[in-house]
Short mmCIF file of C-alpha atoms in Angstrom, two decimals:
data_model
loop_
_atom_site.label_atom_id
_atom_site.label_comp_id
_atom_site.label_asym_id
_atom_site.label_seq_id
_atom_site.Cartn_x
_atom_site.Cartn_y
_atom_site.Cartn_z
CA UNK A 1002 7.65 81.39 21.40
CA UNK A 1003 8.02 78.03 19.41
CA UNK A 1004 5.04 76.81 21.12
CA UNK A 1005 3.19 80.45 20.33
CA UNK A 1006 4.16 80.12 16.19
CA UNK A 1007 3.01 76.11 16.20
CA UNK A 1008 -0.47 77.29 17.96
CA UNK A 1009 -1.18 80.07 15.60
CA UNK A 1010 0.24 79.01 12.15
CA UNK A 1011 -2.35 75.73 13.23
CA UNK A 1012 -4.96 77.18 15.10
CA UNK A 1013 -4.50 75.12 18.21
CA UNK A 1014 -5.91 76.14 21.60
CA UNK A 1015 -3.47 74.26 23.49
CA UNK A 1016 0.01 73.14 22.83
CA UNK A 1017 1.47 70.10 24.81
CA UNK A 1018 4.60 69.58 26.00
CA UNK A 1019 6.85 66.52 26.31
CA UNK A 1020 10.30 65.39 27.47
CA UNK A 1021 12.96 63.30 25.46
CA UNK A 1022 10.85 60.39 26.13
CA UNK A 1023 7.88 61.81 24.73
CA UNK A 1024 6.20 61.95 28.26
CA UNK A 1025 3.48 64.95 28.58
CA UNK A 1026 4.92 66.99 31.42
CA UNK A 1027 2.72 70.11 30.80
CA UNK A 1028 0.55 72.45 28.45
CA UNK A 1029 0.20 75.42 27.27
CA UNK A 1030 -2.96 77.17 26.63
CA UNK A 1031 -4.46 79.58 25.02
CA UNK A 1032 -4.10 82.10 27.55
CA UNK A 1033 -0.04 81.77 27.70
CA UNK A 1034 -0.28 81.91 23.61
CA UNK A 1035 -1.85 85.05 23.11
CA UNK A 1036 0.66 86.88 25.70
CA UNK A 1037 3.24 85.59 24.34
CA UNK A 1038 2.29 86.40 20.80
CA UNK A 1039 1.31 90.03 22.36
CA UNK A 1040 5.01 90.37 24.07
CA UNK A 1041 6.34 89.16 21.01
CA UNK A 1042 4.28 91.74 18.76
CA UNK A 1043 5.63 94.77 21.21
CA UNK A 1044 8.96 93.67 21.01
CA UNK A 1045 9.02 93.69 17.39
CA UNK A 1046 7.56 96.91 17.18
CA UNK A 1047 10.32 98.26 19.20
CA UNK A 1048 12.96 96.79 17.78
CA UNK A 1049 11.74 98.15 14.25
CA UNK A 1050 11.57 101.42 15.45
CA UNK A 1051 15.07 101.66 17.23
CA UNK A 1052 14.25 101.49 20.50
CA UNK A 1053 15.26 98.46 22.02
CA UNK A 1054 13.01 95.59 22.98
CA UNK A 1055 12.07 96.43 26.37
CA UNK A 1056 8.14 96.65 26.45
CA UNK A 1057 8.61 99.42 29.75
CA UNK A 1058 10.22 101.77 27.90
CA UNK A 1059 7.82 104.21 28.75
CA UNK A 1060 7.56 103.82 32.47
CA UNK A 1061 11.45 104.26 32.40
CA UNK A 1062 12.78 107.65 33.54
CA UNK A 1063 13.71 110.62 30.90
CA UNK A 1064 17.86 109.66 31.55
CA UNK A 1065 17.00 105.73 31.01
CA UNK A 1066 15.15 106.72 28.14
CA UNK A 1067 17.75 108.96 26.61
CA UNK A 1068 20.32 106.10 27.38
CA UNK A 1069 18.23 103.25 25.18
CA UNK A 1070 17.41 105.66 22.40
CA UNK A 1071 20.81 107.21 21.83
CA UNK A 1072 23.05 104.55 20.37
CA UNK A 1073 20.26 103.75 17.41
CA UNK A 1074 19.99 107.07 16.71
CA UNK A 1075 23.60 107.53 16.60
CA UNK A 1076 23.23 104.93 13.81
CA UNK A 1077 21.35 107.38 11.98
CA UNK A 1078 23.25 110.21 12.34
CA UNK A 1079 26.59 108.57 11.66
CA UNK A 1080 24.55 107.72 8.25
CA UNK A 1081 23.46 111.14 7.23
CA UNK A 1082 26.98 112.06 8.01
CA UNK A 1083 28.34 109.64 5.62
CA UNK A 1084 24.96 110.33 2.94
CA UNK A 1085 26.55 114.29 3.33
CA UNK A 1086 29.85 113.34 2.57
CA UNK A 1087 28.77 111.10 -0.09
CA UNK A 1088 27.00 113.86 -1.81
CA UNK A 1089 29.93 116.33 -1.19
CA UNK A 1090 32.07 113.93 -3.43
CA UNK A 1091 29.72 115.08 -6.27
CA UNK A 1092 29.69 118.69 -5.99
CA UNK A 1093 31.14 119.74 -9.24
CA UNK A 1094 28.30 117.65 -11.12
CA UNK A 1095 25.59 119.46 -8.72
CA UNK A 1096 26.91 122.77 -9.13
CA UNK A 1097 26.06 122.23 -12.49
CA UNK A 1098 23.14 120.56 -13.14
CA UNK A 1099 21.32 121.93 -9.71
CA UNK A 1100 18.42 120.32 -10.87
CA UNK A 1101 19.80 117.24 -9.81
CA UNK A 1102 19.55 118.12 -6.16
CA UNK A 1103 16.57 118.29 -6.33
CA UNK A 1104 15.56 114.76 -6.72
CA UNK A 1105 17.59 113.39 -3.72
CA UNK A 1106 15.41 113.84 -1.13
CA UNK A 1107 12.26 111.56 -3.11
CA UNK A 1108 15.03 109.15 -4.52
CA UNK A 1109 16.53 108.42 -0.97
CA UNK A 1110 13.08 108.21 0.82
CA UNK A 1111 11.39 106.03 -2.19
CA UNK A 1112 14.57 103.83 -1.27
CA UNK A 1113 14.03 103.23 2.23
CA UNK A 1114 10.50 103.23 2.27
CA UNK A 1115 10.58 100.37 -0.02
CA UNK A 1116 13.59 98.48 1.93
CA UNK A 1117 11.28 98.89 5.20
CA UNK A 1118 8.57 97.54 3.60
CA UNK A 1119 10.31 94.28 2.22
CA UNK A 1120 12.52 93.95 5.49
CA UNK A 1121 9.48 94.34 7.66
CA UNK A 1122 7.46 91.84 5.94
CA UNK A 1123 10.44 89.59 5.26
CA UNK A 1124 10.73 90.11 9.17
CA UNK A 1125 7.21 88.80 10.09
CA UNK A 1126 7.53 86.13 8.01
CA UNK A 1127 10.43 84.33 9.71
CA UNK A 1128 8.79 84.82 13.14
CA UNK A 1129 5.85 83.02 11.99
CA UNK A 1130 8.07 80.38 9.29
CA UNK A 1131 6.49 81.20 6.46
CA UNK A 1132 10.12 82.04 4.77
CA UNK A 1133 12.86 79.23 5.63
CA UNK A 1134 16.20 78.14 3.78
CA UNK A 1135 13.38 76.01 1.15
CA UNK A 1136 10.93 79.57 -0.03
CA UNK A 1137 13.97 81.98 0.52
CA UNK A 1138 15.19 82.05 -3.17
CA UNK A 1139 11.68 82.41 -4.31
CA UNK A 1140 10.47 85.16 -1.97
CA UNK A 1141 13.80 87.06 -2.60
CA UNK A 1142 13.35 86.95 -6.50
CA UNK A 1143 9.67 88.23 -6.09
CA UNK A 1144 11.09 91.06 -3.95
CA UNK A 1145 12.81 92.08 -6.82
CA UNK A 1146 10.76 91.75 -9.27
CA UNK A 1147 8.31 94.02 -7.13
CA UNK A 1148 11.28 96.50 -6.42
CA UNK A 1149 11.86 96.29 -9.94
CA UNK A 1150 7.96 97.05 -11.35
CA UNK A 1151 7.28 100.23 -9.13
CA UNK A 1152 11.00 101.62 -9.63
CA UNK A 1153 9.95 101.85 -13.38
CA UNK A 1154 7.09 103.09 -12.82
CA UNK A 1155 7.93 105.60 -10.40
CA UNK A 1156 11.25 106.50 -12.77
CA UNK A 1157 9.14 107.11 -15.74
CA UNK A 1158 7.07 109.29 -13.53
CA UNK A 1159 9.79 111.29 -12.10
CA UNK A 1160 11.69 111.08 -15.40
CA UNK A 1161 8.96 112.94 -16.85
CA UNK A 1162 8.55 115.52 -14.27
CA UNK A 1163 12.70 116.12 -14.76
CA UNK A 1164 12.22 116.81 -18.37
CA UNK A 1165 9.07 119.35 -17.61
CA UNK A 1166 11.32 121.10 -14.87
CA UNK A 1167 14.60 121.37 -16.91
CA UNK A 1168 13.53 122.03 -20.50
CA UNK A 1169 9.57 122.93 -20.38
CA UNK A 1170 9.46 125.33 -17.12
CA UNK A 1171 12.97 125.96 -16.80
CA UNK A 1172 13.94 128.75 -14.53
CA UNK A 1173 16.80 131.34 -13.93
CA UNK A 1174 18.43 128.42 -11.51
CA UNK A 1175 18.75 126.44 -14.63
CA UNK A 1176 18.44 126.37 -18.36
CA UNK A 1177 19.53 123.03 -20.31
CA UNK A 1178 19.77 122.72 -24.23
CA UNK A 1179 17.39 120.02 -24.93
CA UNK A 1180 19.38 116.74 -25.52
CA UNK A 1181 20.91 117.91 -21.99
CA UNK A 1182 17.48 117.66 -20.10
CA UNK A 1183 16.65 114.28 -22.07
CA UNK A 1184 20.02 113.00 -20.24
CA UNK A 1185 19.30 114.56 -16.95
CA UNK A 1186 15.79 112.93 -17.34
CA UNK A 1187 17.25 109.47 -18.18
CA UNK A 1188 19.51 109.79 -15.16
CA UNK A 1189 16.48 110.57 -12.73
CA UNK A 1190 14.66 107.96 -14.33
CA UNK A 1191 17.34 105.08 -13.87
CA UNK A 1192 18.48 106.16 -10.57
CA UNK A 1193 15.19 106.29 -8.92
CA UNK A 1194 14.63 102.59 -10.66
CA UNK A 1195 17.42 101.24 -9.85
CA UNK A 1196 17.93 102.70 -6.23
CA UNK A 1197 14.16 100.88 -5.37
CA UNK A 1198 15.34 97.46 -6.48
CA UNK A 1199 18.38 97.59 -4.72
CA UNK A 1200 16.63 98.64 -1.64
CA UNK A 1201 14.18 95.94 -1.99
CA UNK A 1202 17.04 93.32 -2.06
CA UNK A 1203 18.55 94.40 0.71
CA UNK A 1204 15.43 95.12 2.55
CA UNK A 1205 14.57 91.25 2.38
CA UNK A 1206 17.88 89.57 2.44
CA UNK A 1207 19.37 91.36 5.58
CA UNK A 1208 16.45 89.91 7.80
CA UNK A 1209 17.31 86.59 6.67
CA UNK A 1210 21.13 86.88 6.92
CA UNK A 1211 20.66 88.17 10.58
CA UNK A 1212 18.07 85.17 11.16
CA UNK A 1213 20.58 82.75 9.89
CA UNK A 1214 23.21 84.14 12.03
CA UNK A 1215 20.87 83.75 15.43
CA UNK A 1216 20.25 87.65 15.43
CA UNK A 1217 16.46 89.20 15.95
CA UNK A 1218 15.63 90.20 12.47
CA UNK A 1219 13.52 93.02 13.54
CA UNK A 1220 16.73 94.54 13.99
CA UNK A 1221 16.61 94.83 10.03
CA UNK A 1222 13.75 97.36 10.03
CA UNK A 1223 15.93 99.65 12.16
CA UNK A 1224 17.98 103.03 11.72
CA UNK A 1225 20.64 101.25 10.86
CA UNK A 1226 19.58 99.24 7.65
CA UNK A 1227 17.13 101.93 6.50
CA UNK A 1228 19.90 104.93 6.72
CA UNK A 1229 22.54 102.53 4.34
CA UNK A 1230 19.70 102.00 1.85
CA UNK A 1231 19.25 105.61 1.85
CA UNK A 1232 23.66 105.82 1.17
CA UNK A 1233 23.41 103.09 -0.94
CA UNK A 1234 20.30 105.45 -3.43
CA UNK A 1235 22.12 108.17 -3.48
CA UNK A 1236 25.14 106.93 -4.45
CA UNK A 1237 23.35 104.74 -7.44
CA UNK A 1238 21.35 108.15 -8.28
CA UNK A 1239 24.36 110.42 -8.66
CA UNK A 1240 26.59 108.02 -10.36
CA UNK A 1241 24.06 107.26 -12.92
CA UNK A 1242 24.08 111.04 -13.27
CA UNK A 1243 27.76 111.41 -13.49
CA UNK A 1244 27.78 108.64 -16.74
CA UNK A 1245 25.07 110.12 -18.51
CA UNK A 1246 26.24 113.63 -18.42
CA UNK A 1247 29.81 112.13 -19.61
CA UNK A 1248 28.14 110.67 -22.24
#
């Protein structure tokens, strides 16, 4: 794989290979690059998707199958469990304001769509060493700042449509005095912000704290990291809620 990063980060058709001494004992071509780079690739893919990194998966039977998905799904499903009970813990503030539940759904998928994105290029990067212990600090802060950027832009967005939906439309489900649905809106606003550049932190430094401890990074992109950045923007979302309402 060394070999396979060397060849394409330099555009080499061959790559020898020496002993201690620094005598040529072999070569590897083209040929062995490319499937190496293409068994690399499929593993990846795999592994970002939760299903292991073996490239037979689907010549296995529907048992072996069921066996390899189950415990990174399980990961997922432990995660809504703890996202429900999370949410539960707020009840009296969503009784009220229903208009908050609303929101969850977009504010915990704009969160882990965003973490995917940074861990999964964060993740190609290391394979091919474009991020190492020199450009990490850099790349991290420029995560953020990205994060950052489209979180306010998507929370002024969505902090608008709030307002529109509790004080302009309003409905028989709800029906907010107006500095009310100006504090609601705020509370969309800054969650949905704030959730997306958290996400984008952890999206690119878990790959790199797996990578430093010897562990595939891909694994970053999985179930698991996605479903506790969607925890972690809920949590952010209705806590912003709860201080603005206390206000």
């Amino acid at each position: 794989e060394e070999a396979a990063r060397i060849a394409s980060r330099y555009n080499f058709v061959a790559v020898p290979v020496v002993d201690d001494e620094n005598k040529l004992i072999g070569v590897v071509t083209v040929d062995d690059i490319i499937d190496v780079l293409r068994e690399e690739a499929t593993e990846d893919l795999l592994q970002m998707a939760g299903l292991g990194r073996d490239s037979d998966i689907l010549l296995k039977s529907s048992w072996e199958t069921t066996k390899r998905r189950f415990p990174w799904l399980l990961a997922t499903y432990i995660g809504g469990l703890i996202a429900a009970t999370t949410i539960s813990l707020f009840h009296g503030l969503l009784s009220e304001y229903i208009i908050l539940a609303s929101f969850l759904p977009i504010i915990a998928g704009m969160g882990g769509n965003i973490g995917t994105q940074s861990s999964t290029i964060i993740t190609r990067s290391l394979l091919t060493g474009r991020v190492n212990s020199s450009t990490a600090p850099k790349i991290i802060f420029k995560e953020i700042r990205v994060g950052l950027t489209l979180g306010i832009i998507y929370g002024i967005v969505l902090g608008l449509i709030a307002f529109m939906m509790s004080y302009v439309v309003k409905s028989n489900a709800y029906d907010y005095p107006l500095v009310r649905c100006i504090e609601l809106s705020i509370a969309v606003a800054t969650g949905i912000a704030v959730a997306m550049t958290l996400a984008t932190f952890t999206g690119t430094v878990a790959p790199m704290v797996l990578h430093k401890m010897k562990i595939d990074p891909a694994i970053a992109t999985g179930p698991f990291v996605t479903t506790t950045i969607d925890i972690l923007a809920v949590l952010i979302y209705l806590s912003f809620a709860t201080l603005m309402v206390n206000i």
